[in-house]
């Protein structure tokens, strides 16, 4: 019995190495993951916004091109205010149910609930529609449309008659 207790412990038959294939693979994987986590990210690129809209004074002839054709925005006027209704192009642009109001003063047509061409001012160089002949109920309807446009769309200008002191000059 004493022989076994006095015998030296046997040395391991093979030495453990840190350079084993599995350890090298795990260390490489760790280095790749740390690199992917800490590498600098490219700066975020913001989408280009729409061009700024400047408040302008329009006359009926200068408002007319803004009817949604030829990639133009869609504007319409209600009670002397010009609204950019381009977001509602399906309604106010070409082919929409309100397309005859695009690029025009829509006050009378909206007040009367009529899409007829005779609701629009024929002479674009004449005076603006003074809305005479509309009753209280129709004026209230027009104010309701105006409020709705204020809630949904940007006011981009005001509508004045040709020859008005604030009217844009020819060629500007």
mmCIF file with all atom_site columns, C-alpha atoms in Angstrom:
data_model
loop_
_atom_site.group_PDB
_atom_site.id
_atom_site.type_symbol
_atom_site.label_atom_id
_atom_site.label_alt_id
_atom_site.label_comp_id
_atom_site.label_asym_id
_atom_site.label_entity_id
_atom_site.label_seq_id
_atom_site.pdbx_PDB_ins_code
_atom_site.Cartn_x
_atom_site.Cartn_y
_atom_site.Cartn_z
_atom_site.occupancy
_atom_site.B_iso_or_equiv
_atom_site.pdbx_formal_charge
_atom_site.auth_seq_id
_atom_site.auth_comp_id
_atom_site.auth_asym_id
_atom_site.auth_atom_id
_atom_site.pdbx_PDB_model_num
ATOM 1   C CA . UNK A 1 1   ? 0.000   0.000  0.000   1.00 0.00 ? 1   UNK A CA 1
ATOM 2   C CA . UNK A 1 2   ? 2.789   2.315  0.796   1.00 0.00 ? 2   UNK A CA 1
ATOM 3   C CA . UNK A 1 3   ? 4.088   1.910  -2.709  1.00 0.00 ? 3   UNK A CA 1
ATOM 4   C CA . UNK A 1 4   ? 1.058   3.561  -4.190  1.00 0.00 ? 4   UNK A CA 1
ATOM 5   C CA . UNK A 1 5   ? 1.032   6.468  -1.742  1.00 0.00 ? 5   UNK A CA 1
ATOM 6   C CA . UNK A 1 6   ? 4.716   7.237  -2.253  1.00 0.00 ? 6   UNK A CA 1
ATOM 7   C CA . UNK A 1 7   ? 4.565   7.035  -6.046  1.00 0.00 ? 7   UNK A CA 1
ATOM 8   C CA . UNK A 1 8   ? 4.795   10.373 -7.821  1.00 0.00 ? 8   UNK A CA 1
ATOM 9   C CA . UNK A 1 9   ? 1.736   11.545 -9.718  1.00 0.00 ? 9   UNK A CA 1
ATOM 10  C CA . UNK A 1 10  ? 2.002   10.762 -13.366 1.00 0.00 ? 10  UNK A CA 1
ATOM 11  C CA . UNK A 1 11  ? 2.422   13.648 -15.801 1.00 0.00 ? 11  UNK A CA 1
ATOM 12  C CA . UNK A 1 12  ? -0.319  14.208 -18.365 1.00 0.00 ? 12  UNK A CA 1
ATOM 13  C CA . UNK A 1 13  ? 0.295   12.379 -21.559 1.00 0.00 ? 13  UNK A CA 1
ATOM 14  C CA . UNK A 1 14  ? -0.395  15.423 -23.803 1.00 0.00 ? 14  UNK A CA 1
ATOM 15  C CA . UNK A 1 15  ? -0.336  19.150 -23.119 1.00 0.00 ? 15  UNK A CA 1
ATOM 16  C CA . UNK A 1 16  ? -3.449  21.333 -23.627 1.00 0.00 ? 16  UNK A CA 1
ATOM 17  C CA . UNK A 1 17  ? -2.836  24.122 -26.154 1.00 0.00 ? 17  UNK A CA 1
ATOM 18  C CA . UNK A 1 18  ? -4.763  27.372 -26.608 1.00 0.00 ? 18  UNK A CA 1
ATOM 19  C CA . UNK A 1 19  ? -4.056  27.124 -30.309 1.00 0.00 ? 19  UNK A CA 1
ATOM 20  C CA . UNK A 1 20  ? -6.518  24.333 -30.940 1.00 0.00 ? 20  UNK A CA 1
ATOM 21  C CA . UNK A 1 21  ? -8.616  24.695 -34.126 1.00 0.00 ? 21  UNK A CA 1
ATOM 22  C CA . UNK A 1 22  ? -11.874 25.323 -32.244 1.00 0.00 ? 22  UNK A CA 1
ATOM 23  C CA . UNK A 1 23  ? -10.284 28.016 -30.076 1.00 0.00 ? 23  UNK A CA 1
ATOM 24  C CA . UNK A 1 24  ? -8.775  29.744 -33.123 1.00 0.00 ? 24  UNK A CA 1
ATOM 25  C CA . UNK A 1 25  ? -12.182 29.680 -34.814 1.00 0.00 ? 25  UNK A CA 1
ATOM 26  C CA . UNK A 1 26  ? -13.959 31.111 -31.737 1.00 0.00 ? 26  UNK A CA 1
ATOM 27  C CA . UNK A 1 27  ? -11.345 33.875 -31.289 1.00 0.00 ? 27  UNK A CA 1
ATOM 28  C CA . UNK A 1 28  ? -11.631 34.786 -34.984 1.00 0.00 ? 28  UNK A CA 1
ATOM 29  C CA . UNK A 1 29  ? -15.416 34.889 -34.713 1.00 0.00 ? 29  UNK A CA 1
ATOM 30  C CA . UNK A 1 30  ? -15.179 37.109 -31.628 1.00 0.00 ? 30  UNK A CA 1
ATOM 31  C CA . UNK A 1 31  ? -12.822 39.533 -33.409 1.00 0.00 ? 31  UNK A CA 1
ATOM 32  C CA . UNK A 1 32  ? -15.156 39.748 -36.436 1.00 0.00 ? 32  UNK A CA 1
ATOM 33  C CA . UNK A 1 33  ? -18.203 40.371 -34.242 1.00 0.00 ? 33  UNK A CA 1
ATOM 34  C CA . UNK A 1 34  ? -16.417 43.086 -32.242 1.00 0.00 ? 34  UNK A CA 1
ATOM 35  C CA . UNK A 1 35  ? -15.289 44.753 -35.491 1.00 0.00 ? 35  UNK A CA 1
ATOM 36  C CA . UNK A 1 36  ? -18.791 44.670 -36.976 1.00 0.00 ? 36  UNK A CA 1
ATOM 37  C CA . UNK A 1 37  ? -20.228 46.134 -33.778 1.00 0.00 ? 37  UNK A CA 1
ATOM 38  C CA . UNK A 1 38  ? -17.657 48.909 -33.341 1.00 0.00 ? 38  UNK A CA 1
ATOM 39  C CA . UNK A 1 39  ? -16.863 49.921 -36.930 1.00 0.00 ? 39  UNK A CA 1
ATOM 40  C CA . UNK A 1 40  ? -17.934 53.459 -37.905 1.00 0.00 ? 40  UNK A CA 1
ATOM 41  C CA . UNK A 1 41  ? -21.281 53.701 -39.628 1.00 0.00 ? 41  UNK A CA 1
ATOM 42  C CA . UNK A 1 42  ? -21.712 55.811 -42.765 1.00 0.00 ? 42  UNK A CA 1
ATOM 43  C CA . UNK A 1 43  ? -23.669 59.008 -42.052 1.00 0.00 ? 43  UNK A CA 1
ATOM 44  C CA . UNK A 1 44  ? -27.400 58.820 -42.694 1.00 0.00 ? 44  UNK A CA 1
ATOM 45  C CA . UNK A 1 45  ? -28.513 60.606 -45.835 1.00 0.00 ? 45  UNK A CA 1
ATOM 46  C CA . UNK A 1 46  ? -31.732 62.559 -45.457 1.00 0.00 ? 46  UNK A CA 1
ATOM 47  C CA . UNK A 1 47  ? -34.221 62.649 -48.286 1.00 0.00 ? 47  UNK A CA 1
ATOM 48  C CA . UNK A 1 48  ? -34.351 65.926 -50.160 1.00 0.00 ? 48  UNK A CA 1
ATOM 49  C CA . UNK A 1 49  ? -37.405 67.907 -49.121 1.00 0.00 ? 49  UNK A CA 1
ATOM 50  C CA . UNK A 1 50  ? -39.761 69.753 -51.388 1.00 0.00 ? 50  UNK A CA 1
ATOM 51  C CA . UNK A 1 51  ? -38.757 73.234 -52.478 1.00 0.00 ? 51  UNK A CA 1
ATOM 52  C CA . UNK A 1 52  ? -39.998 76.003 -50.193 1.00 0.00 ? 52  UNK A CA 1
ATOM 53  C CA . UNK A 1 53  ? -43.271 77.635 -51.135 1.00 0.00 ? 53  UNK A CA 1
ATOM 54  C CA . UNK A 1 54  ? -43.270 81.414 -51.092 1.00 0.00 ? 54  UNK A CA 1
ATOM 55  C CA . UNK A 1 55  ? -46.469 83.312 -50.342 1.00 0.00 ? 55  UNK A CA 1
ATOM 56  C CA . UNK A 1 56  ? -47.430 85.109 -53.541 1.00 0.00 ? 56  UNK A CA 1
ATOM 57  C CA . UNK A 1 57  ? -50.117 87.334 -54.914 1.00 0.00 ? 57  UNK A CA 1
ATOM 58  C CA . UNK A 1 58  ? -51.996 85.768 -57.826 1.00 0.00 ? 58  UNK A CA 1
ATOM 59  C CA . UNK A 1 59  ? -54.379 87.127 -60.420 1.00 0.00 ? 59  UNK A CA 1
ATOM 60  C CA . UNK A 1 60  ? -56.778 84.779 -62.235 1.00 0.00 ? 60  UNK A CA 1
ATOM 61  C CA . UNK A 1 61  ? -54.478 84.559 -65.294 1.00 0.00 ? 61  UNK A CA 1
ATOM 62  C CA . UNK A 1 62  ? -51.371 83.854 -63.165 1.00 0.00 ? 62  UNK A CA 1
ATOM 63  C CA . UNK A 1 63  ? -53.263 81.222 -61.138 1.00 0.00 ? 63  UNK A CA 1
ATOM 64  C CA . UNK A 1 64  ? -54.571 79.391 -64.233 1.00 0.00 ? 64  UNK A CA 1
ATOM 65  C CA . UNK A 1 65  ? -51.352 77.413 -65.030 1.00 0.00 ? 65  UNK A CA 1
ATOM 66  C CA . UNK A 1 66  ? -51.466 75.786 -61.570 1.00 0.00 ? 66  UNK A CA 1
ATOM 67  C CA . UNK A 1 67  ? -54.013 73.195 -62.651 1.00 0.00 ? 67  UNK A CA 1
ATOM 68  C CA . UNK A 1 68  ? -51.866 70.068 -62.235 1.00 0.00 ? 68  UNK A CA 1
ATOM 69  C CA . UNK A 1 69  ? -51.019 69.682 -65.911 1.00 0.00 ? 69  UNK A CA 1
ATOM 70  C CA . UNK A 1 70  ? -47.405 69.580 -67.155 1.00 0.00 ? 70  UNK A CA 1
ATOM 71  C CA . UNK A 1 71  ? -46.119 68.589 -63.682 1.00 0.00 ? 71  UNK A CA 1
ATOM 72  C CA . UNK A 1 72  ? -47.353 71.851 -62.173 1.00 0.00 ? 72  UNK A CA 1
ATOM 73  C CA . UNK A 1 73  ? -48.741 71.924 -58.618 1.00 0.00 ? 73  UNK A CA 1
ATOM 74  C CA . UNK A 1 74  ? -52.493 72.145 -58.134 1.00 0.00 ? 74  UNK A CA 1
ATOM 75  C CA . UNK A 1 75  ? -53.717 75.426 -56.645 1.00 0.00 ? 75  UNK A CA 1
ATOM 76  C CA . UNK A 1 76  ? -57.219 76.738 -56.190 1.00 0.00 ? 76  UNK A CA 1
ATOM 77  C CA . UNK A 1 77  ? -58.638 79.859 -54.590 1.00 0.00 ? 77  UNK A CA 1
ATOM 78  C CA . UNK A 1 78  ? -61.431 80.091 -52.033 1.00 0.00 ? 78  UNK A CA 1
ATOM 79  C CA . UNK A 1 79  ? -62.603 83.439 -50.721 1.00 0.00 ? 79  UNK A CA 1
ATOM 80  C CA . UNK A 1 80  ? -59.441 85.210 -51.921 1.00 0.00 ? 80  UNK A CA 1
ATOM 81  C CA . UNK A 1 81  ? -56.967 82.677 -50.460 1.00 0.00 ? 81  UNK A CA 1
ATOM 82  C CA . UNK A 1 82  ? -54.934 80.428 -52.748 1.00 0.00 ? 82  UNK A CA 1
ATOM 83  C CA . UNK A 1 83  ? -54.389 76.875 -51.458 1.00 0.00 ? 83  UNK A CA 1
ATOM 84  C CA . UNK A 1 84  ? -51.868 74.288 -52.631 1.00 0.00 ? 84  UNK A CA 1
ATOM 85  C CA . UNK A 1 85  ? -54.099 71.224 -53.004 1.00 0.00 ? 85  UNK A CA 1
ATOM 86  C CA . UNK A 1 86  ? -51.433 69.121 -54.728 1.00 0.00 ? 86  UNK A CA 1
ATOM 87  C CA . UNK A 1 87  ? -51.730 66.465 -52.008 1.00 0.00 ? 87  UNK A CA 1
ATOM 88  C CA . UNK A 1 88  ? -55.331 66.021 -53.168 1.00 0.00 ? 88  UNK A CA 1
ATOM 89  C CA . UNK A 1 89  ? -54.338 65.765 -56.840 1.00 0.00 ? 89  UNK A CA 1
ATOM 90  C CA . UNK A 1 90  ? -56.704 62.784 -57.262 1.00 0.00 ? 90  UNK A CA 1
ATOM 91  C CA . UNK A 1 91  ? -59.628 65.096 -56.458 1.00 0.00 ? 91  UNK A CA 1
ATOM 92  C CA . UNK A 1 92  ? -58.504 68.480 -57.780 1.00 0.00 ? 92  UNK A CA 1
ATOM 93  C CA . UNK A 1 93  ? -56.035 67.554 -60.513 1.00 0.00 ? 93  UNK A CA 1
ATOM 94  C CA . UNK A 1 94  ? -56.643 66.361 -64.073 1.00 0.00 ? 94  UNK A CA 1
ATOM 95  C CA . UNK A 1 95  ? -59.274 63.636 -64.189 1.00 0.00 ? 95  UNK A CA 1
ATOM 96  C CA . UNK A 1 96  ? -60.550 64.306 -60.653 1.00 0.00 ? 96  UNK A CA 1
ATOM 97  C CA . UNK A 1 97  ? -64.125 65.251 -59.771 1.00 0.00 ? 97  UNK A CA 1
ATOM 98  C CA . UNK A 1 98  ? -63.120 68.837 -58.857 1.00 0.00 ? 98  UNK A CA 1
ATOM 99  C CA . UNK A 1 99  ? -60.677 69.309 -61.751 1.00 0.00 ? 99  UNK A CA 1
ATOM 100 C CA . UNK A 1 100 ? -62.498 72.351 -63.148 1.00 0.00 ? 100 UNK A CA 1
ATOM 101 C CA . UNK A 1 101 ? -61.629 74.247 -59.916 1.00 0.00 ? 101 UNK A CA 1
ATOM 102 C CA . UNK A 1 102 ? -57.873 73.673 -60.352 1.00 0.00 ? 102 UNK A CA 1
ATOM 103 C CA . UNK A 1 103 ? -56.067 76.911 -61.150 1.00 0.00 ? 103 UNK A CA 1
ATOM 104 C CA . UNK A 1 104 ? -59.278 78.891 -60.628 1.00 0.00 ? 104 UNK A CA 1
ATOM 105 C CA . UNK A 1 105 ? -61.363 80.703 -58.025 1.00 0.00 ? 105 UNK A CA 1
ATOM 106 C CA . UNK A 1 106 ? -63.607 77.918 -56.712 1.00 0.00 ? 106 UNK A CA 1
ATOM 107 C CA . UNK A 1 107 ? -65.562 80.025 -54.201 1.00 0.00 ? 107 UNK A CA 1
ATOM 108 C CA . UNK A 1 108 ? -68.932 80.139 -55.978 1.00 0.00 ? 108 UNK A CA 1
ATOM 109 C CA . UNK A 1 109 ? -68.834 76.525 -57.132 1.00 0.00 ? 109 UNK A CA 1
ATOM 110 C CA . UNK A 1 110 ? -67.997 75.212 -53.664 1.00 0.00 ? 110 UNK A CA 1
ATOM 111 C CA . UNK A 1 111 ? -70.601 77.472 -52.047 1.00 0.00 ? 111 UNK A CA 1
ATOM 112 C CA . UNK A 1 112 ? -73.303 76.215 -54.401 1.00 0.00 ? 112 UNK A CA 1
ATOM 113 C CA . UNK A 1 113 ? -72.095 72.617 -54.406 1.00 0.00 ? 113 UNK A CA 1
ATOM 114 C CA . UNK A 1 114 ? -71.831 72.726 -58.182 1.00 0.00 ? 114 UNK A CA 1
ATOM 115 C CA . UNK A 1 115 ? -69.010 71.555 -60.417 1.00 0.00 ? 115 UNK A CA 1
ATOM 116 C CA . UNK A 1 116 ? -70.473 73.218 -63.498 1.00 0.00 ? 116 UNK A CA 1
ATOM 117 C CA . UNK A 1 117 ? -68.258 75.339 -65.697 1.00 0.00 ? 117 UNK A CA 1
ATOM 118 C CA . UNK A 1 118 ? -70.715 78.257 -65.402 1.00 0.00 ? 118 UNK A CA 1
ATOM 119 C CA . UNK A 1 119 ? -69.832 78.568 -61.701 1.00 0.00 ? 119 UNK A CA 1
ATOM 120 C CA . UNK A 1 120 ? -66.383 79.819 -62.710 1.00 0.00 ? 120 UNK A CA 1
ATOM 121 C CA . UNK A 1 121 ? -65.480 83.347 -63.749 1.00 0.00 ? 121 UNK A CA 1
ATOM 122 C CA . UNK A 1 122 ? -65.309 83.454 -67.547 1.00 0.00 ? 122 UNK A CA 1
ATOM 123 C CA . UNK A 1 123 ? -63.304 86.677 -67.960 1.00 0.00 ? 123 UNK A CA 1
ATOM 124 C CA . UNK A 1 124 ? -59.975 86.062 -66.209 1.00 0.00 ? 124 UNK A CA 1
ATOM 125 C CA . UNK A 1 125 ? -58.928 89.688 -66.765 1.00 0.00 ? 125 UNK A CA 1
ATOM 126 C CA . UNK A 1 126 ? -62.163 91.062 -65.296 1.00 0.00 ? 126 UNK A CA 1
ATOM 127 C CA . UNK A 1 127 ? -63.103 91.681 -61.676 1.00 0.00 ? 127 UNK A CA 1
ATOM 128 C CA . UNK A 1 128 ? -63.119 88.843 -59.160 1.00 0.00 ? 128 UNK A CA 1
ATOM 129 C CA . UNK A 1 129 ? -66.411 87.186 -58.307 1.00 0.00 ? 129 UNK A CA 1
ATOM 130 C CA . UNK A 1 130 ? -67.927 89.282 -55.499 1.00 0.00 ? 130 UNK A CA 1
ATOM 131 C CA . UNK A 1 131 ? -70.199 86.351 -54.567 1.00 0.00 ? 131 UNK A CA 1
ATOM 132 C CA . UNK A 1 132 ? -73.310 88.518 -54.800 1.00 0.00 ? 132 UNK A CA 1
ATOM 133 C CA . UNK A 1 133 ? -76.450 86.511 -55.115 1.00 0.00 ? 133 UNK A CA 1
ATOM 134 C CA . UNK A 1 134 ? -75.334 83.850 -52.653 1.00 0.00 ? 134 UNK A CA 1
ATOM 135 C CA . UNK A 1 135 ? -77.592 83.263 -49.663 1.00 0.00 ? 135 UNK A CA 1
ATOM 136 C CA . UNK A 1 136 ? -76.561 82.809 -46.046 1.00 0.00 ? 136 UNK A CA 1
ATOM 137 C CA . UNK A 1 137 ? -76.614 79.024 -46.382 1.00 0.00 ? 137 UNK A CA 1
ATOM 138 C CA . UNK A 1 138 ? -74.327 79.094 -49.413 1.00 0.00 ? 138 UNK A CA 1
ATOM 139 C CA . UNK A 1 139 ? -71.926 81.540 -47.744 1.00 0.00 ? 139 UNK A CA 1
ATOM 140 C CA . UNK A 1 140 ? -71.803 79.232 -44.730 1.00 0.00 ? 140 UNK A CA 1
ATOM 141 C CA . UNK A 1 141 ? -71.032 76.288 -47.026 1.00 0.00 ? 141 UNK A CA 1
ATOM 142 C CA . UNK A 1 142 ? -68.200 78.264 -48.605 1.00 0.00 ? 142 UNK A CA 1
ATOM 143 C CA . UNK A 1 143 ? -66.775 79.143 -45.177 1.00 0.00 ? 143 UNK A CA 1
ATOM 144 C CA . UNK A 1 144 ? -66.942 75.435 -44.281 1.00 0.00 ? 144 UNK A CA 1
ATOM 145 C CA . UNK A 1 145 ? -64.896 74.577 -47.383 1.00 0.00 ? 145 UNK A CA 1
ATOM 146 C CA . UNK A 1 146 ? -62.434 77.338 -46.548 1.00 0.00 ? 146 UNK A CA 1
ATOM 147 C CA . UNK A 1 147 ? -61.981 75.943 -43.019 1.00 0.00 ? 147 UNK A CA 1
ATOM 148 C CA . UNK A 1 148 ? -61.485 72.435 -44.410 1.00 0.00 ? 148 UNK A CA 1
ATOM 149 C CA . UNK A 1 149 ? -58.821 73.713 -46.811 1.00 0.00 ? 149 UNK A CA 1
ATOM 150 C CA . UNK A 1 150 ? -57.084 75.576 -43.957 1.00 0.00 ? 150 UNK A CA 1
ATOM 151 C CA . UNK A 1 151 ? -56.919 72.316 -41.981 1.00 0.00 ? 151 UNK A CA 1
ATOM 152 C CA . UNK A 1 152 ? -55.598 70.164 -44.836 1.00 0.00 ? 152 UNK A CA 1
ATOM 153 C CA . UNK A 1 153 ? -53.604 72.395 -47.195 1.00 0.00 ? 153 UNK A CA 1
ATOM 154 C CA . UNK A 1 154 ? -51.088 75.235 -47.208 1.00 0.00 ? 154 UNK A CA 1
ATOM 155 C CA . UNK A 1 155 ? -52.122 78.772 -48.065 1.00 0.00 ? 155 UNK A CA 1
ATOM 156 C CA . UNK A 1 156 ? -49.630 79.787 -50.760 1.00 0.00 ? 156 UNK A CA 1
ATOM 157 C CA . UNK A 1 157 ? -50.993 83.173 -51.684 1.00 0.00 ? 157 UNK A CA 1
ATOM 158 C CA . UNK A 1 158 ? -53.925 85.450 -52.198 1.00 0.00 ? 158 UNK A CA 1
ATOM 159 C CA . UNK A 1 159 ? -56.040 86.164 -55.236 1.00 0.00 ? 159 UNK A CA 1
ATOM 160 C CA . UNK A 1 160 ? -56.515 89.727 -56.473 1.00 0.00 ? 160 UNK A CA 1
ATOM 161 C CA . UNK A 1 161 ? -58.006 91.116 -59.670 1.00 0.00 ? 161 UNK A CA 1
ATOM 162 C CA . UNK A 1 162 ? -55.901 92.095 -62.658 1.00 0.00 ? 162 UNK A CA 1
ATOM 163 C CA . UNK A 1 163 ? -54.968 95.749 -62.259 1.00 0.00 ? 163 UNK A CA 1
ATOM 164 C CA . UNK A 1 164 ? -55.125 95.637 -58.446 1.00 0.00 ? 164 UNK A CA 1
ATOM 165 C CA . UNK A 1 165 ? -52.179 97.530 -56.858 1.00 0.00 ? 165 UNK A CA 1
ATOM 166 C CA . UNK A 1 166 ? -50.879 94.244 -55.342 1.00 0.00 ? 166 UNK A CA 1
ATOM 167 C CA . UNK A 1 167 ? -51.236 92.312 -58.593 1.00 0.00 ? 167 UNK A CA 1
ATOM 168 C CA . UNK A 1 168 ? -47.997 90.976 -60.074 1.00 0.00 ? 168 UNK A CA 1
ATOM 169 C CA . UNK A 1 169 ? -46.709 93.023 -62.956 1.00 0.00 ? 169 UNK A CA 1
ATOM 170 C CA . UNK A 1 170 ? -46.596 91.620 -66.496 1.00 0.00 ? 170 UNK A CA 1
ATOM 171 C CA . UNK A 1 171 ? -43.570 89.398 -67.044 1.00 0.00 ? 171 UNK A CA 1
ATOM 172 C CA . UNK A 1 172 ? -42.829 88.774 -63.348 1.00 0.00 ? 172 UNK A CA 1
#
